[in-house]
Short mmCIF file of C-alpha atoms in Angstrom, two decimals:
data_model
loop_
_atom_site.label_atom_id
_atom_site.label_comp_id
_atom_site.label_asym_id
_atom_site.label_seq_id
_atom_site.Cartn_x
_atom_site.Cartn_y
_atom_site.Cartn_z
CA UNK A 1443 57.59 88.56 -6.82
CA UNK A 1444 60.45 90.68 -5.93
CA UNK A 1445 57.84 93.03 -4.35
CA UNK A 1446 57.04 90.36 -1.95
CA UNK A 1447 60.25 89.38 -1.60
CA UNK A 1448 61.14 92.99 -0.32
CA UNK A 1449 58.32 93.30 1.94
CA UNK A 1450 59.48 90.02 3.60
CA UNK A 1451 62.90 90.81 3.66
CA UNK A 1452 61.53 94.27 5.72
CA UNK A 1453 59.06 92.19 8.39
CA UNK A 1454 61.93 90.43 9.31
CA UNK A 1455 64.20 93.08 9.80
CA UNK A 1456 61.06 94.44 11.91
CA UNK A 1457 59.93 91.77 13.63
CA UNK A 1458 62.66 89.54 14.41
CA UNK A 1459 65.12 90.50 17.60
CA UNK A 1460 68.97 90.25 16.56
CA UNK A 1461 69.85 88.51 20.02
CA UNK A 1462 67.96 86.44 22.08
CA UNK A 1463 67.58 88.73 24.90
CA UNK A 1464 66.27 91.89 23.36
CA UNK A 1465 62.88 93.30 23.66
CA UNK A 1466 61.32 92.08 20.44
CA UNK A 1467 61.19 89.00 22.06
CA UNK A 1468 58.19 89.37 24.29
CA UNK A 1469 56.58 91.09 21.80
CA UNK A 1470 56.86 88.06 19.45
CA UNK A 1471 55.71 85.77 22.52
CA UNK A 1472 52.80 87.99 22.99
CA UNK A 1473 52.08 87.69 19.25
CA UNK A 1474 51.91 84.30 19.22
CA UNK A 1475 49.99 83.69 22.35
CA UNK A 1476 47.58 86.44 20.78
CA UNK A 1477 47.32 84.65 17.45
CA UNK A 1478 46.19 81.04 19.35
CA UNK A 1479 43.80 83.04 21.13
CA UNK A 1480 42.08 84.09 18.00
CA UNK A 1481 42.22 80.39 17.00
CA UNK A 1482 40.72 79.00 20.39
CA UNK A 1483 37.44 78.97 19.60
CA UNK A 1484 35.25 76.54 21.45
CA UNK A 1485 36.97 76.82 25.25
CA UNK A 1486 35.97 80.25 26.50
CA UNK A 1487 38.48 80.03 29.68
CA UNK A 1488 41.25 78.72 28.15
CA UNK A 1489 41.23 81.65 25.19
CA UNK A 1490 41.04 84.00 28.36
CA UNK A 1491 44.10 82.72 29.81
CA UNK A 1492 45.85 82.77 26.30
CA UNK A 1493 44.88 86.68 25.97
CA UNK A 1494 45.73 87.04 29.58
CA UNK A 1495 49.35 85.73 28.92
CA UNK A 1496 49.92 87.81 25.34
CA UNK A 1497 48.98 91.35 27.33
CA UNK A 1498 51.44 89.99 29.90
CA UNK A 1499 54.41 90.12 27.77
CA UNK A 1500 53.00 92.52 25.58
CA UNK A 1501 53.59 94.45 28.81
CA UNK A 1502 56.50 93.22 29.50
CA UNK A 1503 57.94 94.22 25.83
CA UNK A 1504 56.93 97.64 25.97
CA UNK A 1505 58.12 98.21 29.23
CA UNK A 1506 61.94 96.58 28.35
CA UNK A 1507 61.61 98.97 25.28
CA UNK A 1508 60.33 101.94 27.26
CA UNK A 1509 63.39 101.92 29.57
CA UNK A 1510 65.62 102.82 26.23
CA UNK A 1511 66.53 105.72 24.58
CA UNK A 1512 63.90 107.46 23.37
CA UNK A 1513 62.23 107.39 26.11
CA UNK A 1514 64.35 108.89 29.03
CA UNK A 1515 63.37 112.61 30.00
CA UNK A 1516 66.52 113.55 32.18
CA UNK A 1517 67.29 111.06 34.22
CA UNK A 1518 64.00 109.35 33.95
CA UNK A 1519 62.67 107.14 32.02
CA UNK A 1520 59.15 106.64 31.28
CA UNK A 1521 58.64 103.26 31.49
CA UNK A 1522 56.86 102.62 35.24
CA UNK A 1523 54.45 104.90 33.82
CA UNK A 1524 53.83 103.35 30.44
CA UNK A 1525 53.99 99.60 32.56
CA UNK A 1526 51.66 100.80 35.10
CA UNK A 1527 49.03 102.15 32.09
CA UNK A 1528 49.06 98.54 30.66
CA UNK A 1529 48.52 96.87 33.77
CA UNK A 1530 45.67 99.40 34.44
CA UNK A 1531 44.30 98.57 30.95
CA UNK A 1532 44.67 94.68 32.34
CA UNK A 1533 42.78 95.63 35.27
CA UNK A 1534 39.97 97.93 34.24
CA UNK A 1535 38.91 95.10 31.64
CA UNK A 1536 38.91 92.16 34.11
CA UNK A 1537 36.98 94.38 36.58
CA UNK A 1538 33.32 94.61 37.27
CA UNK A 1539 31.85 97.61 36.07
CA UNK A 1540 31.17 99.59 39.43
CA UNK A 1541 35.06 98.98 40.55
CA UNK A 1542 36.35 100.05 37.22
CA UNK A 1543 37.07 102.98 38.33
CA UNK A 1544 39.45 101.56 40.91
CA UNK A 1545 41.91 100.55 38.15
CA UNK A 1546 42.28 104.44 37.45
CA UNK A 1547 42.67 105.43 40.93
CA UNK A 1548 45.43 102.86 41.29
CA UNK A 1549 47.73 103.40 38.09
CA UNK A 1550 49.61 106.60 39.79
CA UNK A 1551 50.60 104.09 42.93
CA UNK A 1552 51.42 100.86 40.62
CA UNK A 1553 53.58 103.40 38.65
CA UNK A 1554 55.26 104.71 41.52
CA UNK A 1555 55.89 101.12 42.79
CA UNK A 1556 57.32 100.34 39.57
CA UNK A 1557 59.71 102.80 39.66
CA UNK A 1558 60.85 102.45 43.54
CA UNK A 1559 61.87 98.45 42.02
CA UNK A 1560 63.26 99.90 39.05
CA UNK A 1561 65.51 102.05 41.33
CA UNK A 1562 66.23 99.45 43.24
CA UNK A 1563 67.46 96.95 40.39
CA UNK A 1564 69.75 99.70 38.95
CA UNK A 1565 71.27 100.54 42.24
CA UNK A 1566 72.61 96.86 42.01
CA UNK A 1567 70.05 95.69 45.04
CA UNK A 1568 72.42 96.62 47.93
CA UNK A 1569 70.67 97.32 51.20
CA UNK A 1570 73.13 100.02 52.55
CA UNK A 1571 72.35 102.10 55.87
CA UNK A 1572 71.29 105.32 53.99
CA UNK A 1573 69.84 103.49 50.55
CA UNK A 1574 69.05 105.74 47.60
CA UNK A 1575 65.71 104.50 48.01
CA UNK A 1576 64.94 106.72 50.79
CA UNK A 1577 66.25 109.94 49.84
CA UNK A 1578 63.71 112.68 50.50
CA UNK A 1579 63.61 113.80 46.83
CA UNK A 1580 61.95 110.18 46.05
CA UNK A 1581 59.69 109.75 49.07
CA UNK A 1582 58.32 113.29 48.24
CA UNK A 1583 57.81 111.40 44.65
CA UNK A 1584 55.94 108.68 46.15
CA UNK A 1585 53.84 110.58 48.66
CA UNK A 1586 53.41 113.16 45.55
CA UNK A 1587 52.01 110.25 43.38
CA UNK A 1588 49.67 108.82 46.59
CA UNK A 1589 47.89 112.55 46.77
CA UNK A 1590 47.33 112.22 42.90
CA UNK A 1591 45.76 108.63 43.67
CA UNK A 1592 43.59 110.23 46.90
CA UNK A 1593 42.57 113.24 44.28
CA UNK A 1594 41.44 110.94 41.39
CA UNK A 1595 39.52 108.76 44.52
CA UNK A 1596 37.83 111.98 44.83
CA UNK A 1597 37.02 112.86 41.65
CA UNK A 1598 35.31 109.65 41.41
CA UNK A 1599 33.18 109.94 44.32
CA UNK A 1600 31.88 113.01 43.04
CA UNK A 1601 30.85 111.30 39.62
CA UNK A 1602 29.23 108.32 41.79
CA UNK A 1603 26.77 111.49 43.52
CA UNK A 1604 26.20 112.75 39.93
CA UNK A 1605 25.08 109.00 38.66
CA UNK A 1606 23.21 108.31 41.95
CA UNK A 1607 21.52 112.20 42.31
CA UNK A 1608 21.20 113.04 38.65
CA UNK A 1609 18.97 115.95 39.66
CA UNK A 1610 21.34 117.87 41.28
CA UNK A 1611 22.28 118.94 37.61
CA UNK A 1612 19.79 121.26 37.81
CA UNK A 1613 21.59 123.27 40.67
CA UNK A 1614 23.51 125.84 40.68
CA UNK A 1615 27.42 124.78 41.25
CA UNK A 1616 28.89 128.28 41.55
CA UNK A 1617 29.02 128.43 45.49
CA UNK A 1618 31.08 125.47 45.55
CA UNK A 1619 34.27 125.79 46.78
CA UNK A 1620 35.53 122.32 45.21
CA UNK A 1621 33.56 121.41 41.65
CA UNK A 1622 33.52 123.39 38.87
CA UNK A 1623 30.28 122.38 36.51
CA UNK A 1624 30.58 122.54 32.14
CA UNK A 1625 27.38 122.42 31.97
CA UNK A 1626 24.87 125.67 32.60
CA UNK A 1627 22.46 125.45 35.08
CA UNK A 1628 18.89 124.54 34.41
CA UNK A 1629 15.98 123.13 35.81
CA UNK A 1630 15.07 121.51 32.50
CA UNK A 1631 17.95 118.84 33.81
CA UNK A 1632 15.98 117.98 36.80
CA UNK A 1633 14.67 114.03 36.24
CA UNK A 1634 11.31 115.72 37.88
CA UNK A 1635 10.57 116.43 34.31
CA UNK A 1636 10.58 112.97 33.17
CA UNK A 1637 8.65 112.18 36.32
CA UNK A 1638 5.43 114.21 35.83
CA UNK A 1639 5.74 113.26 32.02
CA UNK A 1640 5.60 109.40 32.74
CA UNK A 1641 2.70 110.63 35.04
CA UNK A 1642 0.74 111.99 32.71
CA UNK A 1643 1.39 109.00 30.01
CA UNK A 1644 0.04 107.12 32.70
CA UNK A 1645 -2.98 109.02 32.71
CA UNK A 1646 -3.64 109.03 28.88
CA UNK A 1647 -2.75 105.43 28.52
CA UNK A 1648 -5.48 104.35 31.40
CA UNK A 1649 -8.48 106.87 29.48
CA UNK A 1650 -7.55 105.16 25.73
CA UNK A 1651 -7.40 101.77 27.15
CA UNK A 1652 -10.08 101.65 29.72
CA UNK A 1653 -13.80 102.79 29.84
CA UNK A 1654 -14.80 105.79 31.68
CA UNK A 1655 -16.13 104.41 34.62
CA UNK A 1656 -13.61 102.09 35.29
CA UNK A 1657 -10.99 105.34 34.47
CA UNK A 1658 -13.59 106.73 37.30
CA UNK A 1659 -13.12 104.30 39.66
CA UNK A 1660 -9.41 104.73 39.84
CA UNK A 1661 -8.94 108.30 39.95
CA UNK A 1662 -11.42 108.08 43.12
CA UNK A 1663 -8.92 105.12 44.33
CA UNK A 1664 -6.19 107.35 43.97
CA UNK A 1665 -7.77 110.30 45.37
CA UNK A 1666 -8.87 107.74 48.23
CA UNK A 1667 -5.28 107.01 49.09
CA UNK A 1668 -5.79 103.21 48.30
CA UNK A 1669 -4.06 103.61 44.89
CA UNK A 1670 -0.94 105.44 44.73
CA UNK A 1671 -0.06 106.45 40.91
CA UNK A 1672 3.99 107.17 42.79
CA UNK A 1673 4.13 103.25 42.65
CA UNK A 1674 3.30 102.53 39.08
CA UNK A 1675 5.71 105.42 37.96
CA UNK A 1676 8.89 103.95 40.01
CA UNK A 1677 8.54 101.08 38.26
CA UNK A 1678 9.00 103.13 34.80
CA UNK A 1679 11.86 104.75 36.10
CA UNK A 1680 15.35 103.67 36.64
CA UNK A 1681 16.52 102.83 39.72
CA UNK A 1682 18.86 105.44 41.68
CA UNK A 1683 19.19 106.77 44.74
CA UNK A 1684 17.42 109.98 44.37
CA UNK A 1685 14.26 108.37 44.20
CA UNK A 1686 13.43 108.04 47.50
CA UNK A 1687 14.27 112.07 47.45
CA UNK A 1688 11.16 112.97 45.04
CA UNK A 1689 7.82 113.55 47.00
CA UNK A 1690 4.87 112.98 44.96
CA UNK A 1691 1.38 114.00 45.10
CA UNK A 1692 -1.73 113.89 42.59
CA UNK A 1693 -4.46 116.06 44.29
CA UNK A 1694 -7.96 115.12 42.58
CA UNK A 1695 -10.89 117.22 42.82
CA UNK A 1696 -14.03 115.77 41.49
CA UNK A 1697 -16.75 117.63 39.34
CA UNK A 1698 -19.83 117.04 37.01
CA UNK A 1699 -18.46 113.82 34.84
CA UNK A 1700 -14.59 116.16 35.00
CA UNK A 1701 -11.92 114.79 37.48
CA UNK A 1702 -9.38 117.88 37.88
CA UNK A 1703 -6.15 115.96 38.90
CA UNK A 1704 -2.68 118.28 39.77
CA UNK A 1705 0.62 116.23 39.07
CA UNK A 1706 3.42 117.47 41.84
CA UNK A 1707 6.54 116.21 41.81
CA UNK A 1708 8.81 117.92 44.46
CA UNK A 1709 12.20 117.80 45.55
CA UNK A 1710 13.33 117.25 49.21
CA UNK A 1711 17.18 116.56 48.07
CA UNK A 1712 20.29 118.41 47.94
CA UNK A 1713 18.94 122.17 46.80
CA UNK A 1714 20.02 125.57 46.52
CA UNK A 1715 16.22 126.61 47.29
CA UNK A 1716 15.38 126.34 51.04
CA UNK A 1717 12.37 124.17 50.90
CA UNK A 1718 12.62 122.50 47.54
CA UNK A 1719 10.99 123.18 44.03
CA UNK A 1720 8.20 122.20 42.60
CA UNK A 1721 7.18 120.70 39.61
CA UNK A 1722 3.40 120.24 39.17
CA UNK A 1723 1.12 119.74 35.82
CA UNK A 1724 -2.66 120.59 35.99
CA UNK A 1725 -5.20 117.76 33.96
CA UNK A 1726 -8.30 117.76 33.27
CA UNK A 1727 -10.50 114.47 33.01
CA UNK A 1728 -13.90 114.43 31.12
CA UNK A 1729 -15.92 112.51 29.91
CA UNK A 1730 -16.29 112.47 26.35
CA UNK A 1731 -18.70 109.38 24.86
CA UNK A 1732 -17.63 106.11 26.99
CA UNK A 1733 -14.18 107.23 26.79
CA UNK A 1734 -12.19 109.79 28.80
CA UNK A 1735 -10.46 112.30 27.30
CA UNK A 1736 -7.27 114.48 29.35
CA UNK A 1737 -6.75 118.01 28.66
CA UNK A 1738 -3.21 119.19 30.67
CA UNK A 1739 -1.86 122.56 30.90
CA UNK A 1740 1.83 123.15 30.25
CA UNK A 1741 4.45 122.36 33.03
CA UNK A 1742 4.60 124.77 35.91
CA UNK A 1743 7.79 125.36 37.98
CA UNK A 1744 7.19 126.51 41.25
CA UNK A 1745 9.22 127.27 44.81
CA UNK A 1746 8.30 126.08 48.27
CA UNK A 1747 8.40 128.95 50.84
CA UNK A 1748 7.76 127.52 53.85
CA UNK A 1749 5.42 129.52 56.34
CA UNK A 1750 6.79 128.49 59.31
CA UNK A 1751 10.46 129.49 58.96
CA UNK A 1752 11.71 132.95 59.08
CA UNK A 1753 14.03 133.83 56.20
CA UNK B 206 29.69 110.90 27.77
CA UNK B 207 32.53 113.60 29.37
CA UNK B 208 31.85 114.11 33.03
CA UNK B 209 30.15 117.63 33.63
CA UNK B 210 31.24 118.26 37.39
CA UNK B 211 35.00 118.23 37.93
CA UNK B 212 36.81 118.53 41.11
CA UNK B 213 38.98 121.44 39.77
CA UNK B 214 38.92 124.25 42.44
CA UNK B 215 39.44 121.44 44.64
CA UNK B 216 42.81 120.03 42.89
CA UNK B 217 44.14 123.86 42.86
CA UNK B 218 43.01 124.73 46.54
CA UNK B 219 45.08 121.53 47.46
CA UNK B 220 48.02 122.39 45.52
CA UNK B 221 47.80 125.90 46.69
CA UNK B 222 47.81 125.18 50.28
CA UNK B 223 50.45 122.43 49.85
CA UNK B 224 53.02 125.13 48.16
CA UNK B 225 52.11 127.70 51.39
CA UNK B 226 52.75 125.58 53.60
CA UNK B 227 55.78 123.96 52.83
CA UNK B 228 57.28 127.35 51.84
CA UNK B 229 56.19 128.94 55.37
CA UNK B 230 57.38 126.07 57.31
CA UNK B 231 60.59 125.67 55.15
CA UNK B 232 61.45 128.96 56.56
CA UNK B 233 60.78 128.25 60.11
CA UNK B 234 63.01 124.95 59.76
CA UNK B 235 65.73 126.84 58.21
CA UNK B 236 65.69 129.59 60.71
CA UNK B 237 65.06 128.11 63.64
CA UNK B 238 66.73 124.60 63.65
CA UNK B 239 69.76 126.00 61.64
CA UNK B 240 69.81 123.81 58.45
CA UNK B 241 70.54 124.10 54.98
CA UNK B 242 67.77 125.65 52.83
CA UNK B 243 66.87 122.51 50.61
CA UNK B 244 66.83 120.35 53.35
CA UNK B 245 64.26 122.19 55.26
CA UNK B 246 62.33 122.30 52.02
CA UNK B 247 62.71 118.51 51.59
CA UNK B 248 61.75 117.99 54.88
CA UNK B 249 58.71 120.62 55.35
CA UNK B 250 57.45 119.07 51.82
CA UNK B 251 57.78 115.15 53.03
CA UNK B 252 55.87 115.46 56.00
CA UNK B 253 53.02 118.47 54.56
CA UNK B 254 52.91 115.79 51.52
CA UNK B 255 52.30 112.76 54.54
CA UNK B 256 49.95 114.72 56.64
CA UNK B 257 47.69 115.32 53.66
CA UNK B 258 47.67 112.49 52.08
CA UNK B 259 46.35 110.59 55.45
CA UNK B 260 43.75 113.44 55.84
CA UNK B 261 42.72 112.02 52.36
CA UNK B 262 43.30 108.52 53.44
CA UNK B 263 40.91 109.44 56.68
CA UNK B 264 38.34 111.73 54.68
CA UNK B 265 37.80 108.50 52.12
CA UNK B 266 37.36 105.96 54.66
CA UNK B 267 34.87 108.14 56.18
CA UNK B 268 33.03 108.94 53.38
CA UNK B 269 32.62 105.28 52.99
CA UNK B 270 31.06 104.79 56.20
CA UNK B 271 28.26 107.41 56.30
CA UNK B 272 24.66 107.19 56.22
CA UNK B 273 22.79 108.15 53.51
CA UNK B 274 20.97 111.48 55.51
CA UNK B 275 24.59 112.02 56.06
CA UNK B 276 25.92 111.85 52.64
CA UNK B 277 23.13 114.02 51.27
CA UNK B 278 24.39 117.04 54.08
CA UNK B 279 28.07 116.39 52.78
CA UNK B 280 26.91 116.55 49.06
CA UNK B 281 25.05 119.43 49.74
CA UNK B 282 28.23 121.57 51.19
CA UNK B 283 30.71 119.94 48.38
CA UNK B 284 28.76 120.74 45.58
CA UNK B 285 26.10 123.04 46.15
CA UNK B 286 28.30 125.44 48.93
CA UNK B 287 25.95 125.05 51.90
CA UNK B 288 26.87 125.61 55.09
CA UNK B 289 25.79 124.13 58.39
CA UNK B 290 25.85 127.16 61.21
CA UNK B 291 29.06 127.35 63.23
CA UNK B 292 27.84 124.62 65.68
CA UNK B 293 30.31 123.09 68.50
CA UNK B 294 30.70 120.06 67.02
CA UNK B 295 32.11 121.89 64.04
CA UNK B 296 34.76 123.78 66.19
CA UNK B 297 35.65 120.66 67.73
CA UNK B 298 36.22 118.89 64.62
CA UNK B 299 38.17 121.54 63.38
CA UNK B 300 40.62 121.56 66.36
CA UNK B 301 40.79 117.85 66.42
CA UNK B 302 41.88 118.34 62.80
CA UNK B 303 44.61 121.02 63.58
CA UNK B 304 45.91 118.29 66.64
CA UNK B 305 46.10 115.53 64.09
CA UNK B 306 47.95 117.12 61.29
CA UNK B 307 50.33 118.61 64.32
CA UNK B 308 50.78 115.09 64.95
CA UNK B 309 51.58 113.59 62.14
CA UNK B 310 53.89 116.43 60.83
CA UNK B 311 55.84 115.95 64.24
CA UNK B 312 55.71 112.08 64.25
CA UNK B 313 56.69 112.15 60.68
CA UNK B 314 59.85 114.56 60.86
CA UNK B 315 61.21 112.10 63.83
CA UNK B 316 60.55 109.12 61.21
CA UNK B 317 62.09 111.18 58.09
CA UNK B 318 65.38 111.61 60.42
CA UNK B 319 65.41 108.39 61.77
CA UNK B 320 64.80 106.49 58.23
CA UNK B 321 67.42 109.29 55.97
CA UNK B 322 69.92 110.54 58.37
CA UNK B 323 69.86 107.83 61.35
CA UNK B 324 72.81 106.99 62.83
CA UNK B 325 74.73 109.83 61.31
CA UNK B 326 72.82 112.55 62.94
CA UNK B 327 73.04 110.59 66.57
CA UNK B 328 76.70 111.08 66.77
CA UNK B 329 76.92 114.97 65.10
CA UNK B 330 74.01 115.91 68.33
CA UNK B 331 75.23 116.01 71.17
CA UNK B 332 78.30 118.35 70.22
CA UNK B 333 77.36 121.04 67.86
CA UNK B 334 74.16 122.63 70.15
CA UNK B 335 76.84 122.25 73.57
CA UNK B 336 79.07 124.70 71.96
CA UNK B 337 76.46 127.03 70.39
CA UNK B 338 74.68 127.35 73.67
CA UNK B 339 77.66 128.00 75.63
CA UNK B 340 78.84 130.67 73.08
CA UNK B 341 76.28 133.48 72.45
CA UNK B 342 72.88 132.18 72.34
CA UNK B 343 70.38 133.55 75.02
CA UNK B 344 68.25 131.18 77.00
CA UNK B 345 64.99 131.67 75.51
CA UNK B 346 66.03 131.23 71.96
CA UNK B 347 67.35 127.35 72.65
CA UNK B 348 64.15 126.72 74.26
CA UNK B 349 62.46 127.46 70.95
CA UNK B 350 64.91 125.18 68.95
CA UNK B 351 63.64 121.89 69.94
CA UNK B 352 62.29 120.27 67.05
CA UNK B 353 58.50 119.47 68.65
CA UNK B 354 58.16 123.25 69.34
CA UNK B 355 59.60 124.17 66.38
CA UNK B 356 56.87 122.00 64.13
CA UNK B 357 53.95 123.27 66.17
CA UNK B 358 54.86 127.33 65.94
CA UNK B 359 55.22 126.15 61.78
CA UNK B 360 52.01 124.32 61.92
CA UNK B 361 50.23 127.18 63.91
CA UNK B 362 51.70 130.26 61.57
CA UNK B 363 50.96 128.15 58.28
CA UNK B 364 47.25 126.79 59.10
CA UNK B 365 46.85 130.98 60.54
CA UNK B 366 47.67 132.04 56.84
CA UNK B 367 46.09 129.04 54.90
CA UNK B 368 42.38 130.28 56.94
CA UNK B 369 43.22 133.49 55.72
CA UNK B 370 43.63 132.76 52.19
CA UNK B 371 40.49 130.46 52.10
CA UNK B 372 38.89 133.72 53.71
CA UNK B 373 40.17 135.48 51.39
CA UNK B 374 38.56 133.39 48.45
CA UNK B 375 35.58 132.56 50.08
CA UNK B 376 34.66 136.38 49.39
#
């Protein structure tokens, strides 16, 4: 009993501001709007709203608090910072997934406009002819903070090439006078792997599940042109833009009941290798009983000199 | 899942050439339009800070706008290294960048005055220069001290050592 009694006596002393306007209040607010959140349960909008408005003065808590003591380096004091984090928070979770990133690019500017109206509410809000606002000290703060913002931009761009071109992980990043890559350089990261892999699935799949002259009459389809085996793999594969940047070919020559088909898969992207590489796997089709069966050599990694140019 | 590529060397060539410049064309303020050594620093770093950060401002919007061929070329000299040949078009663009960033360093030292020291300076102009000129200094020299002329020979010697350094490091 007295236990409990003590541990109420120090919630209260935790919890509860000593004047009205004092930064525990928010916080409480927030609280409470978080806590009838929780409890809406049927009316998805309305418990949005609620959690809206308890990060709002959340926010506004933290930044009241932030402003204080322990917080002030120099003259300083961290709070636009901290504020502009939780709006970024705010923003990156109400944002669609491809403009996430946006809310990062953004926090340095929010921040710095944060602190230009904190500035301006402790210099009493007088509009003199030189104002403190426009010292050169700050504006070299606030262009300072807009080439952080134009860097990050950058640094997102780049990871929107490495979603969209995953491939180029297999090249080598050293020339570059801009990236630096963590991550050694391989052609085991190329996705032309995966794409002569799903090829030959393909293949095995069609000789278990069909009969060997209907396996017959496809691979002369295919080496026909009618039938292209490019189509049914895109659909396997997910969709980016490097896609259209893969060339594919499946070469068949045709023998005594044996189809001899070559898998290529080569790149015409972004490449460190004038012309491209190669990645090709050589099958074998035969006929074994009704069935097929597919024999395939190991993966072969090959570069394309072209004849024509002069190197 | 980290990110593998990071625009590092880019972040430190930026803040490398930011530092250069503002420290060569700190001096140049400070010796040729006579004023006190952290103002020409303030100044040199407001408008090298405004001129880059519209280059960014320009390079983004641009980036935005390209075809896809297009992209694929600018990926390939970002990250791979690979250049096009010297071509004209690339000479041009480079001198159109050098006329732009003279421009906007100029334009933006006549806005820094205007918006920090505004009317003061107005009244302090006409006198001061009068009696220098009259005094000692020889023709030629005043001629240099007018603030357009003054930016551009700072522009010029800092982008002259900036091409050097990236030389340099290219090597």
């Amino acid at each position: 009993m007295k236990n409990l009694i003590k541990i109420n006596v120090t919630l209260q002393r935790l919890l509860l501001p000593p004047k009205l306007i004092h930064w525990k209040t928010p916080i409480l607010v927030s609280l409470f709007f978080f806590m009838l959140s929780v409890l809406e349960r049927e009316n998805e909008a309305l418990k949005n709203t609620l959690a809206d408005c308890s990060w709002l003065f959340l926010t506004i808590g933290i930044s009241w608090r932030t402003s204080q003591e322990p917080f002030i380096v120099g003259e300083v004091s961290l709070s636009p910072w901290v504020t502009g984090a939780l709006i970024c928070v705010f923003l990156w979770e109400n944002l669609t997934s491809d403009r996430q990133s946006l809310a990062v690019i953004f926090w340095p500017l929010i921040s710095v406009c944060l602190a230009v109206i904190m500035e301006f509410i402790r210099s009493g809000a007088k509009l003199q002819t030189t104002p403190p606002l426009v010292r050169p000290m700050f504006l070299v703060i606030i262009l300072l903070h807009a080439l952080i913002s134009c860097l990050l931009a950058f640094h997102f761009i780049i990871q929107g090439w490495m979603a969209a071109y995953p491939s180029l992980l297999a090249e080598d990043f050293s020339k570059s006078g801009f990236v630096v890559s963590f991550r050694k350089q391989s052609l085991t990261n190329s996705r032309g792997i995966a794409i002569v892999k799903i090829m030959e699935e393909q293949l095995r799949i069609k000789t278990q599940t069909q009969s060997w002259e209907e396996v017959a009459a496809w691979l002369i389809a295919v080496s026909r042109k009618q039938v292209f085996m490019r189509d049914e793999m895109l659909k396997k594969l997910a969709p980016v833009a490097e896609n259209s940047r893969w060339d594919i070919k499946t070469p068949i020559i045709q023998g005594q009941s044996l189809y001899k088909i070559e898998l290529l898969a080569r790149w015409l992207g972004p490449t460190t290798q004038p012309g491209g590489y190669i990645l090709s796997k050589y099958c074998e089709v035969a006929k074994v009983g009704n069935r097929g069966s597919v024999k395939c050599n190991p993966l072969k990694i090959s570069y394309f000199k072209s004849k024509n140019r002069a190197n | 899942m980290l990110p593998t590529v990071l625009p590092l060397r880019a972040i430190l060539s930026q803040l490398l050439i930011l530092w250069l410049s503002i420290a060569i064309e700190s001096w140049f303020f400070q010796k040729l339009l006579k004023i006190t050594p952290k103002t020409s620093v303030e100044d040199a770093a407001v408008i090298n800070l405004f001129s880059t950060c519209i280059g960014w401002l320009i390079f983004l919007i641009w980036e935005g706008l390209l075809p896809q061929e297009k992209i694929e070329q600018l990926m390939g000299y970002i990250l791979l290294g690979q250049w096009q040949p010297i071509s004209p078009l690339l000479i041009f663009a480079a001198f159109l960048i050098y006329s732009i960033s003279f421009l906007l360093k100029w334009k933006g030292l006549e806005l820094l005055e205007f918006l920090v020291r505004g009317n003061q300076k107005k009244s302090l102009e006409p006198v001061l220069p009068e009696i220098f000129n009259l005094a000692r200094r020889p023709k030629k020299f005043s001629q240099l001290s007018t603030k357009p002329t003054v930016v551009l020979i700072a522009h010029t010697c800092s982008h002259c050592i900036i091409l050097l350094v990236l030389y340099l490091e290219s090597q």
